[in-house]
Structures are given as structure tokens and as C-alpha cells.
Coordinates of C-alpha atoms in Angstrom, one line a residue:
Chain A
M4 CA 33.6 -13.6 33.5
E5 CA 30.2 -15.1 32.7
R6 CA 28.4 -11.9 33.4
V7 CA 30.6 -9.9 31.1
N8 CA 28.0 -9.7 28.4
V9 CA 25.1 -8.9 30.7
F10 CA 23.8 -5.3 31.0
E11 CA 23.9 -3.4 34.3
E12 CA 20.6 -3.3 36.1
F13 CA 20.0 0.4 35.2
E14 CA 20.6 -0.4 31.5
K15 CA 18.2 -3.3 31.5
A16 CA 15.7 -1.1 33.3
G17 CA 15.8 1.5 30.4
L18 CA 15.2 -1.2 27.8
Y19 CA 12.4 -2.9 29.7
K20 CA 10.7 0.5 30.4
A21 CA 10.6 1.2 26.7
I22 CA 9.2 -2.2 26.0
F23 CA 6.5 -2.0 28.7
S24 CA 5.5 1.6 28.2
R25 CA 5.4 1.7 24.4
R26 CA 1.9 2.3 23.1
D27 CA 0.1 2.6 19.8
I28 CA -0.9 6.2 19.7
R29 CA -3.8 7.6 17.8
S30 CA -5.3 10.4 20.0
Q31 CA -2.7 12.1 22.1
F32 CA -0.6 13.9 19.5
T33 CA 0.5 17.5 20.1
D34 CA 1.8 19.8 17.3
K35 CA 5.2 20.3 19.0
P36 CA 7.7 19.9 16.1
I37 CA 10.2 17.0 16.3
E38 CA 13.8 18.2 16.6
D39 CA 16.1 16.9 13.8
D40 CA 18.5 15.2 16.3
V41 CA 15.7 13.3 17.9
L42 CA 14.4 12.1 14.5
S43 CA 17.9 11.2 13.6
R44 CA 18.4 9.0 16.7
V45 CA 15.1 7.2 16.0
L46 CA 16.0 6.5 12.4
V47 CA 19.5 5.3 13.4
A48 CA 17.8 2.9 15.8
A49 CA 15.6 1.6 13.0
H50 CA 18.7 1.2 10.7
H51 CA 20.4 -1.1 13.3
A52 CA 17.6 -3.7 13.2
P53 CA 18.6 -7.2 12.1
S54 CA 18.1 -7.9 8.4
V55 CA 18.2 -11.1 6.5
G56 CA 21.5 -11.5 4.7
F57 CA 22.4 -7.9 5.9
M58 CA 20.3 -6.7 3.0
Q59 CA 18.9 -3.7 4.9
P60 CA 15.8 -3.6 2.7
W61 CA 14.2 -0.6 4.3
N62 CA 13.6 3.0 3.2
F63 CA 12.0 5.8 5.3
I64 CA 9.8 8.3 3.6
V65 CA 9.4 11.2 6.0
I66 CA 6.1 13.0 5.4
K67 CA 5.3 16.5 6.6
S68 CA 3.2 17.8 3.7
N69 CA -0.5 18.3 4.5
D70 CA -1.3 17.4 0.9
V71 CA 0.3 14.0 1.1
K72 CA -1.2 13.3 4.6
R73 CA -4.6 14.3 3.3
R74 CA -4.4 11.8 0.4
V75 CA -3.3 9.0 2.7
H76 CA -6.1 9.9 5.1
E77 CA -8.6 9.6 2.2
S78 CA -7.3 6.1 1.6
F79 CA -7.8 5.3 5.3
V80 CA -11.4 6.6 5.1
R81 CA -12.2 4.3 2.2
A82 CA -10.5 1.3 3.7
N83 CA -12.1 1.9 7.0
E84 CA -15.6 2.0 5.5
R85 CA -15.1 -1.4 4.1
A86 CA -13.5 -2.6 7.4
K87 CA -16.5 -1.4 9.5
A88 CA -18.9 -3.5 7.5
M89 CA -16.9 -6.6 8.4
F90 CA -18.0 -6.4 12.0
I91 CA -21.4 -8.0 11.7
D92 CA -22.2 -8.0 15.4
D93 CA -24.0 -4.6 16.0
K94 CA -22.4 -4.0 19.4
K95 CA -18.9 -4.7 18.2
R96 CA -19.4 -2.5 15.1
Q97 CA -20.7 0.3 17.3
T98 CA -17.6 0.0 19.6
Y99 CA -15.4 -0.1 16.4
E100 CA -17.0 3.1 15.1
N101 CA -16.2 4.9 18.3
L102 CA -12.5 3.9 18.2
K103 CA -10.0 6.4 16.9
L104 CA -7.8 4.3 14.7
Q105 CA -5.3 6.8 13.3
G106 CA -3.7 10.2 13.8
I107 CA -2.6 10.9 10.2
L108 CA -3.6 14.5 10.1
E109 CA -2.9 15.5 13.7
S110 CA 0.6 14.1 14.0
P111 CA 3.4 16.4 12.9
L112 CA 5.2 13.6 11.1
N113 CA 4.2 10.5 9.2
I114 CA 6.8 8.0 8.1
C115 CA 6.2 5.2 5.6
V116 CA 8.7 2.4 6.0
T117 CA 9.1 0.3 2.9
C118 CA 10.7 -2.9 1.8
D119 CA 12.8 -3.0 -1.4
K120 CA 12.4 -6.7 -2.5
S121 CA 15.2 -6.2 -5.2
R122 CA 17.9 -4.7 -3.0
F123 CA 21.3 -6.3 -3.7
G124 CA 19.8 -8.6 -6.3
P125 CA 17.5 -11.6 -6.4
V126 CA 19.5 -14.1 -4.2
V127 CA 19.9 -13.0 -0.6
I128 CA 21.4 -15.1 2.2
G129 CA 18.6 -16.4 4.3
R130 CA 15.8 -15.4 1.9
T131 CA 16.3 -18.5 -0.2
T132 CA 13.6 -20.5 1.5
N133 CA 11.2 -18.0 3.0
F134 CA 10.7 -15.0 0.7
N135 CA 9.0 -12.9 3.4
M136 CA 12.1 -12.6 5.4
D137 CA 12.9 -9.2 4.0
E138 CA 9.5 -7.9 5.1
Y139 CA 10.2 -9.3 8.5
S140 CA 13.5 -7.4 8.6
V141 CA 11.6 -4.2 7.9
V142 CA 9.2 -4.9 10.7
C143 CA 12.2 -5.3 13.1
A144 CA 13.3 -1.9 12.0
V145 CA 9.8 -0.5 12.8
E146 CA 9.9 -2.0 16.3
N147 CA 13.3 -0.5 16.9
L148 CA 12.0 2.8 15.7
W149 CA 9.0 2.5 18.0
L150 CA 11.0 1.7 21.1
A151 CA 13.5 4.5 20.5
A152 CA 10.6 6.9 19.9
R153 CA 9.1 6.0 23.2
A154 CA 12.4 6.7 25.0
E155 CA 12.5 10.1 23.2
G156 CA 9.0 10.9 24.4
L157 CA 7.5 10.5 20.9
G158 CA 4.3 8.6 20.3
V159 CA 3.9 6.3 17.3
G160 CA 0.8 4.8 15.7
W161 CA 0.9 2.2 13.0
V162 CA -2.0 2.7 10.5
S163 CA -2.7 -0.6 8.9
I164 CA -6.1 0.2 7.5
L165 CA -4.8 1.5 4.2
Y166 CA -4.6 0.1 0.7
D167 CA -1.1 -0.7 -0.4
N168 CA -2.0 0.4 -4.0
D169 CA -3.0 3.8 -2.7
L170 CA 0.3 4.2 -0.8
T171 CA 2.2 3.1 -3.9
Q172 CA 0.5 5.7 -6.0
I173 CA 0.6 8.6 -3.5
L174 CA 4.3 8.0 -2.6
N175 CA 5.3 7.1 -6.1
L176 CA 6.9 3.8 -5.0
P177 CA 8.9 1.8 -7.7
E178 CA 7.7 -1.6 -8.7
D179 CA 9.8 -3.7 -6.3
V180 CA 9.2 -1.6 -3.3
I181 CA 6.2 -2.3 -1.0
P182 CA 4.9 -0.3 1.9
I183 CA 5.2 -2.2 5.2
A184 CA 4.3 0.3 7.8
Y185 CA 2.6 3.7 7.7
L186 CA 3.5 5.5 11.0
C187 CA 2.1 8.6 12.7
I188 CA 4.7 10.2 15.0
G189 CA 4.7 13.1 17.4
Y190 CA 5.0 14.3 20.9
V191 CA 2.0 13.4 23.0
T192 CA 0.2 14.8 26.0
H193 CA 0.6 11.4 27.7
F194 CA 1.2 7.7 27.1
P195 CA -1.8 5.6 28.2
E196 CA -1.1 3.1 31.0
S197 CA -2.5 0.3 29.0
P198 CA -3.3 -0.5 25.4
E199 CA -6.5 1.2 24.4
L200 CA -8.2 -2.0 23.2
E201 CA -7.5 -3.5 26.6
T202 CA -8.9 -0.5 28.4
V203 CA -12.2 -0.3 26.4
G204 CA -12.7 -4.1 27.0
W205 CA -12.3 -5.1 23.3
L206 CA -9.9 -7.9 24.2
P207 CA -8.0 -8.9 27.4
R208 CA -4.2 -9.3 27.7
M209 CA -3.7 -13.0 27.4
K210 CA -2.0 -15.0 30.1
L211 CA 1.5 -15.6 28.9
S212 CA 1.9 -19.0 30.5
D213 CA -1.0 -20.2 28.3
L214 CA 1.1 -19.2 25.2
I215 CA 4.2 -21.2 26.0
Y216 CA 4.6 -24.8 25.0
S217 CA 7.4 -27.3 25.6
E218 CA 9.1 -29.1 22.7
T219 CA 5.9 -29.3 20.5
W220 CA 2.6 -27.6 20.1
G221 CA 0.1 -28.2 23.0
N222 CA 2.5 -29.6 25.6
D223 CA 2.4 -27.5 28.7
C224 CA 5.7 -26.1 29.7
Q225 CA 7.2 -28.4 32.3
T226 CA 9.6 -25.9 33.5
H227 CA 7.8 -23.7 36.0
L228 CA 8.6 -20.2 34.9
P229 CA 8.7 -18.1 38.0
E230 CA 5.9 -15.5 38.5
L231 CA 5.9 -14.0 35.1
Y232 CA 7.9 -10.9 35.6
K233 CA 7.0 -7.4 34.7
H234 CA 8.9 -4.3 35.5
V235 CA 6.7 -1.8 37.2
V236 CA 6.8 1.2 34.9
K237 CA 6.0 4.6 36.5
Chain B
M11 CA 6.2 19.6 31.4
E12 CA 7.1 18.8 27.8
R13 CA 9.9 16.5 28.9
V14 CA 7.6 14.5 31.2
N15 CA 7.4 11.6 28.8
V16 CA 11.0 11.5 27.8
F17 CA 13.3 9.0 29.4
E18 CA 16.3 9.9 31.5
E19 CA 19.6 9.8 29.7
F20 CA 20.7 6.6 31.4
E21 CA 17.4 4.9 30.5
K22 CA 17.9 5.9 26.9
A23 CA 21.4 4.6 27.0
G24 CA 20.3 1.1 28.0
L25 CA 17.8 0.9 25.2
Y26 CA 20.2 2.2 22.6
K27 CA 23.0 -0.1 23.8
A28 CA 20.6 -3.1 23.3
I29 CA 19.7 -1.9 19.8
F30 CA 23.3 -1.2 18.7
S31 CA 25.0 -4.3 20.3
R32 CA 22.4 -6.9 19.4
R33 CA 23.8 -9.5 17.0
D34 CA 22.6 -12.5 15.0
I35 CA 24.5 -15.3 16.8
R36 CA 25.5 -18.6 15.1
S37 CA 28.9 -19.5 16.5
Q38 CA 29.5 -18.2 20.0
F39 CA 27.1 -20.3 22.0
T40 CA 28.2 -21.8 25.3
D41 CA 26.3 -24.7 27.0
K42 CA 25.6 -22.7 30.2
P43 CA 22.0 -23.3 31.0
I44 CA 19.5 -20.4 30.9
E45 CA 18.0 -19.6 34.2
D46 CA 14.2 -19.7 34.4
D47 CA 13.8 -16.1 35.6
V48 CA 16.0 -14.9 32.7
L49 CA 13.9 -16.8 30.2
S50 CA 10.8 -15.5 31.8
R51 CA 11.8 -11.9 31.4
V52 CA 12.7 -12.4 27.8
L53 CA 9.3 -14.0 27.0
V54 CA 7.5 -11.2 28.9
A55 CA 9.3 -8.7 26.8
A56 CA 8.1 -10.5 23.7
H57 CA 4.5 -10.7 25.0
H58 CA 4.5 -6.9 25.4
A59 CA 5.1 -6.3 21.7
P60 CA 2.4 -4.3 19.7
S61 CA -0.1 -6.5 18.0
V62 CA -2.8 -5.7 15.5
G63 CA -6.2 -5.4 17.1
F64 CA -4.5 -6.5 20.4
M65 CA -4.8 -10.1 19.1
Q66 CA -1.5 -11.3 20.5
P67 CA -1.2 -14.0 17.8
W68 CA 2.0 -15.4 19.1
N69 CA 3.0 -18.7 20.8
F70 CA 6.4 -19.7 22.0
I71 CA 7.5 -23.3 21.7
V72 CA 10.5 -23.8 23.9
I73 CA 12.7 -26.6 22.7
K74 CA 15.4 -28.3 24.7
S75 CA 15.1 -31.9 23.4
N76 CA 18.0 -33.1 21.3
D77 CA 15.6 -35.2 19.2
V78 CA 13.5 -32.2 18.1
K79 CA 16.6 -30.1 17.5
R80 CA 18.2 -32.8 15.4
R81 CA 15.1 -33.1 13.2
V82 CA 15.0 -29.3 12.7
H83 CA 18.7 -29.4 11.9
E84 CA 18.0 -32.0 9.2
S85 CA 15.5 -29.6 7.7
F86 CA 18.1 -26.9 7.7
V87 CA 20.7 -29.1 5.9
R88 CA 18.2 -29.9 3.1
A89 CA 17.1 -26.3 2.7
N90 CA 20.7 -25.1 2.8
E91 CA 21.8 -27.5 0.0
R92 CA 19.2 -26.0 -2.2
A93 CA 20.1 -22.5 -1.1
K94 CA 23.8 -23.0 -1.9
A95 CA 23.0 -23.9 -5.5
M96 CA 21.3 -20.5 -5.9
F97 CA 24.6 -18.6 -5.7
I98 CA 25.8 -19.1 -9.2
D99 CA 28.9 -16.9 -8.8
D100 CA 31.7 -19.4 -7.7
K101 CA 33.4 -17.0 -5.3
K102 CA 30.1 -16.0 -3.6
R103 CA 29.1 -19.6 -3.3
Q104 CA 32.5 -20.5 -1.7
T105 CA 32.1 -17.7 0.8
Y106 CA 28.6 -18.8 1.4
E107 CA 29.7 -22.4 2.1
N108 CA 32.2 -21.1 4.7
L109 CA 29.6 -19.1 6.6
K110 CA 28.1 -20.7 9.7
L111 CA 24.4 -19.9 9.4
Q112 CA 22.8 -21.5 12.5
G113 CA 23.5 -22.9 15.9
I114 CA 20.6 -25.2 16.3
L115 CA 22.4 -28.1 18.0
E116 CA 25.0 -26.1 20.0
S117 CA 22.6 -23.6 21.6
P118 CA 20.9 -24.9 24.8
L119 CA 17.6 -23.5 23.8
N120 CA 15.6 -23.2 20.6
I121 CA 12.3 -21.2 20.5
C122 CA 9.9 -21.4 17.6
V123 CA 7.7 -18.3 17.6
T124 CA 4.4 -18.9 15.7
C125 CA 1.4 -16.9 14.4
D126 CA -2.1 -18.2 15.1
K127 CA -4.0 -16.7 12.1
S128 CA -7.4 -17.7 13.7
R129 CA -6.9 -16.2 17.1
F130 CA -10.0 -14.3 18.3
G131 CA -11.9 -15.1 15.1
P132 CA -11.7 -14.1 11.4
V133 CA -12.2 -10.3 11.8
V134 CA -9.5 -8.5 13.7
I135 CA -9.2 -4.7 14.0
G136 CA -6.5 -3.5 11.7
R137 CA -6.2 -6.8 9.8
T138 CA -9.1 -6.0 7.6
T139 CA -7.0 -4.6 4.7
N140 CA -3.6 -6.1 5.1
F141 CA -3.8 -9.8 6.1
N142 CA -0.1 -10.0 7.0
M143 CA -0.5 -7.7 9.9
D144 CA -0.7 -10.6 12.4
E145 CA 2.6 -11.9 11.1
Y146 CA 4.2 -8.5 11.5
S147 CA 3.0 -8.4 15.1
V148 CA 4.8 -11.7 15.8
V149 CA 7.9 -10.2 14.3
C150 CA 7.7 -7.3 16.7
A151 CA 7.6 -9.8 19.5
V152 CA 10.7 -11.5 18.1
E153 CA 12.5 -8.2 18.0
N154 CA 11.5 -7.4 21.6
L155 CA 12.7 -10.9 22.7
W156 CA 16.0 -10.4 20.8
L157 CA 16.7 -7.0 22.5
A158 CA 15.8 -8.3 26.0
A159 CA 18.0 -11.4 25.4
R160 CA 20.9 -9.1 24.5
A161 CA 20.5 -7.1 27.7
E162 CA 20.4 -10.4 29.7
G163 CA 23.7 -11.5 28.0
L164 CA 21.9 -14.1 25.8
G165 CA 22.7 -14.5 22.1
V166 CA 19.9 -15.1 19.6
G167 CA 20.2 -16.4 16.0
W168 CA 17.2 -16.4 13.7
V169 CA 17.4 -19.5 11.4
S170 CA 15.4 -18.7 8.2
I171 CA 16.8 -21.5 6.0
L172 CA 14.1 -24.0 7.0
Y173 CA 11.0 -25.4 5.4
D174 CA 7.8 -24.3 7.0
N175 CA 6.3 -27.6 6.2
D176 CA 9.0 -29.4 8.1
L177 CA 8.5 -27.2 11.2
T178 CA 4.8 -27.7 11.0
Q179 CA 5.3 -31.5 11.0
I180 CA 8.1 -31.6 13.6
L181 CA 6.4 -29.3 16.0
N182 CA 2.9 -30.6 15.3
L183 CA 1.4 -27.2 14.5
P184 CA -2.3 -26.9 13.9
E185 CA -3.7 -25.8 10.6
D186 CA -4.0 -22.1 11.2
V187 CA -0.7 -21.7 13.0
I188 CA 2.4 -20.8 11.0
P189 CA 6.0 -20.7 12.1
I190 CA 7.4 -17.2 11.9
A191 CA 10.8 -17.4 13.6
Y192 CA 13.0 -20.3 14.6
L193 CA 15.5 -18.9 17.2
C194 CA 18.6 -20.4 18.7
I195 CA 19.3 -19.0 22.1
G196 CA 22.1 -19.2 24.7
Y197 CA 24.9 -17.5 26.6
V198 CA 27.8 -16.6 24.4
T199 CA 31.5 -16.3 24.7
H200 CA 31.2 -12.8 23.2
F201 CA 29.1 -10.6 21.0
P202 CA 30.9 -9.6 17.8
E203 CA 31.5 -5.9 17.4
S204 CA 29.8 -5.9 13.9
P205 CA 27.4 -8.1 12.0
E206 CA 29.4 -11.1 10.6
L207 CA 28.3 -10.4 7.0
E208 CA 29.7 -6.9 7.3
T209 CA 33.0 -8.2 8.8
V210 CA 33.6 -10.8 6.1
G211 CA 32.8 -8.2 3.4
W212 CA 29.7 -9.8 2.0
L213 CA 27.8 -6.5 2.1
P214 CA 28.5 -3.1 3.6
R215 CA 26.4 -1.2 6.1
M216 CA 24.4 1.2 3.9
K217 CA 24.6 4.9 4.5
L218 CA 21.4 5.8 6.3
S219 CA 21.0 9.2 4.7
D220 CA 20.7 7.4 1.3
L221 CA 17.7 5.6 2.6
I222 CA 15.6 8.6 3.7
Y223 CA 13.3 10.4 1.4
S224 CA 11.1 13.4 1.9
E225 CA 7.4 13.3 1.1
T226 CA 7.6 10.8 -1.8
W227 CA 10.0 8.2 -3.1
G228 CA 13.3 9.6 -4.5
N229 CA 13.2 13.1 -3.1
D230 CA 16.3 13.8 -1.1
C231 CA 15.4 14.7 2.5
Q232 CA 15.6 18.5 2.6
T233 CA 15.9 18.7 6.3
H234 CA 19.6 18.1 7.1
L235 CA 19.6 15.4 9.7
P236 CA 22.6 16.1 11.9
E237 CA 25.5 13.8 11.8
L238 CA 23.7 10.5 12.0
Y239 CA 24.0 9.7 15.6
K240 CA 25.3 6.5 17.0
H241 CA 25.8 5.7 20.6
V242 CA 29.3 4.4 21.2
V243 CA 28.8 1.0 22.7
K244 CA 31.6 -0.4 24.8

């Protein structure tokens, strides 16, 4: 009886494979069009994310037009010029300049996922103390979308080097709607084995056991978690 | 060749089952202890979330102590008193008062997931334009954790009616570390078929097709997405 709610091993394996093989994609897009039924499944997955007070504050603006993409790309170029200058260490800046940070123009589809702060009125269950909860709900939807896309063979890249004001103007967003994620989506030649920033040596993957505390901040976890498990994904 | 990156149907089914059967749990917790290897898998899933600039800004404070739980619960009670008063419609407020909104004391495990704004220094790739990106990364980790927990048969409830200042004090968080999610976790008697706020008629599930726009805000999606797909979860 106790195992009645637990998934079968093959079901768990599918979920964990998606989690471990999901990547932020900027360079590997192909121009193969995305079938409507595949896009539909990915959006349904997003729509089944948790949301504070069941407010479902998300919208999905599906962008295929080269004109819209080009204007968003211009915003990226401006924002990235400013970002570059923030890396004062010459070597870091040089590495930064060599990184490809977005695939706005090459990916067949862009999706802007937004948060409607006014949906269902000003008082929302669970958003009474922390007013960012609706944005967090939208981020859960993005992560669902990302995992579903991976399972469907679609790469997703989240472009965060963009000015919200530009997106608001280009996409004609109403006053209470804010852009949360601008995503580039498409089939890919391959999914890299590891995150690109790990591969190029920008930052290492942290040791998970260093990130776990017991009861309060800074207390080592007394419970010995067994060898921290990772499904081998091939 | 083109399908090389696509999951097998049974792998997809596992992922979609987790997405569609995940619930926010407040009432169904049992006191069955959580095995270390299960907890380990769930935390590894969280640790493999996307993060801006690969900064991995998360920590996980694993709470089993009744004393800590009790103090967090007191914070909830205070925050909820204030929240209640915000529902000025009598009927809504009455419904609100009858909802069980957290399982802090009944769940065997609480986890506070935090965001370290100072990890790896002030300049982080991708956090140069939008300074909330690190918080969004932590939310992606929470969603991964939530889906993995579902597959392992564990219920998760996100308690958002809490004061950040209380959590900071109770959990002794350093200055640059902010609480993002306070989660109640445990095995459950069952997972409800639908979100509780949908079941009690608080809000309906929105029609996804009403939430999708084409190119810019307000333009109906020209592409007819096929019957919006949902895996039947049994």
C-alpha cells in the first residue's frame, strides 16, 4: 500500500533523464520546424505548473516573425554591450566575449513567458505576504516547459540579457504584465553532455553536500546522505 | 537521425505523469520517515536545475526539529491572520478560513530553499540586466525537487504565507541569503486528482488556448494548436 503513490522505475527514469540532460541551448539550433502537436504538449506541460492561489498568471507569446526576433536581438546587443563592460578582469571579459549567449535569430521559435500581476484581482491566496510569488509560479511553468521540450528533443535557451522595457514595447505588453522569460526554442544537432559554462571552465559544478544544512544555516547535515545519486544519462 | 535526441514514449510518459500529477500538498501527510536515498535523489534533481551563469545560488536547509518547525508555524499564524483580513468579501473570507494552507507540523520534513545573492561575486553572467535571475534559478530548482518528489511518492507543499524576516531570524540566514521557498515534505495517503483550489471552486483551470498569443500581446495564435493534449494520468 505504501508504494501506491510511487512511480515505476521506468517512469522515474524518464523524469530523471529529462532533469539531468536538460541544457541551456544557444548554439546547436537547426531550422527544422516544430510540429504543432509537439509545441502543444510543451505548452500544456507549462500550464500544469504549480501557481500561487491557482492564479495561473502566465501567458505565452509565440514568436516566429523575423521582424520581432530582430528587434529583440537588437535589445540583446545593447544589453550585452553594457554587460561586457562589467567584467573588469581582462581574461574573464575575453572569455565572456567568446561565449555565445543566445540563439534568438537562429532558433525557429521564440517564446516570451509573461506574468500578469493583476490576474483574478489584487488579493490572491498565498501572494498576501510575498508579492513575488506570482513571478515564481511563472518560473515553475518555464521549468516544466524546458523539461518537456528536452523530452521532445527540443533545445531551449533562456535569454536573460534583455531590457524588460524593450520587451514590453516590442511585444506590446499591458501595464500589469511583465516579461519573465524570453526563450529560444528549436530542434538541435545535439545536447551537450555538460553545461557550457562548466565545460569552458568558467565555474565548476558545486558539491551538493556543501549546499545542504541541517535545521539552521551553517550546520552540517548530520544525516549522511548516501553517495549523492545521479542517474547515468546516455 | 532527427529523432536521436527525442525520448522514448515510456520516458516521456514518466516525465508527463510527474508534471500532471504533481500537487501542492497540505493535508495528506503521513509520518512515515523519508529514506536518505530518496531524499538524496530529490536534492540531486534540484541541484541539476538551470542556473544563471551556472552560479547555483541555492542552499537546502533540511528541518526535522519540532522546535524549528514550531517557530516557523508561529510565523505562518501571524502572517495568515493578516492575510485573512485582506479578503473583504465575507463569503470568500469564510472559504479562505476553511482552507488548510500548510502542513508545517505534520510533515516529517521541511526544507527551506534559499538564494545566495553573493555567490561567486557581484558580476554573474546573465544577471547583469535582470537582478532577479538568481531567484528564478532557485525556483527552477524547487520545481525540479517537486517533480522528483512526486515520482518518489512524496508530497510537497510550498508555504508562501510566511515573513521572510522571521525565516531569516529562525534559520540564522546570513545577510546576502534570502529564503525563496519553504517546503513541507512527506509521504502522503494519496495525491488529489485536481488542485484543491480548483476542487473547492475557488478558481477554475484556465483554457490554455486563451493564454497563447502570436508575435505580440493580444494576437490570437493563428496556428491551430491541435486539441490541447493532456496525458491521462491514472
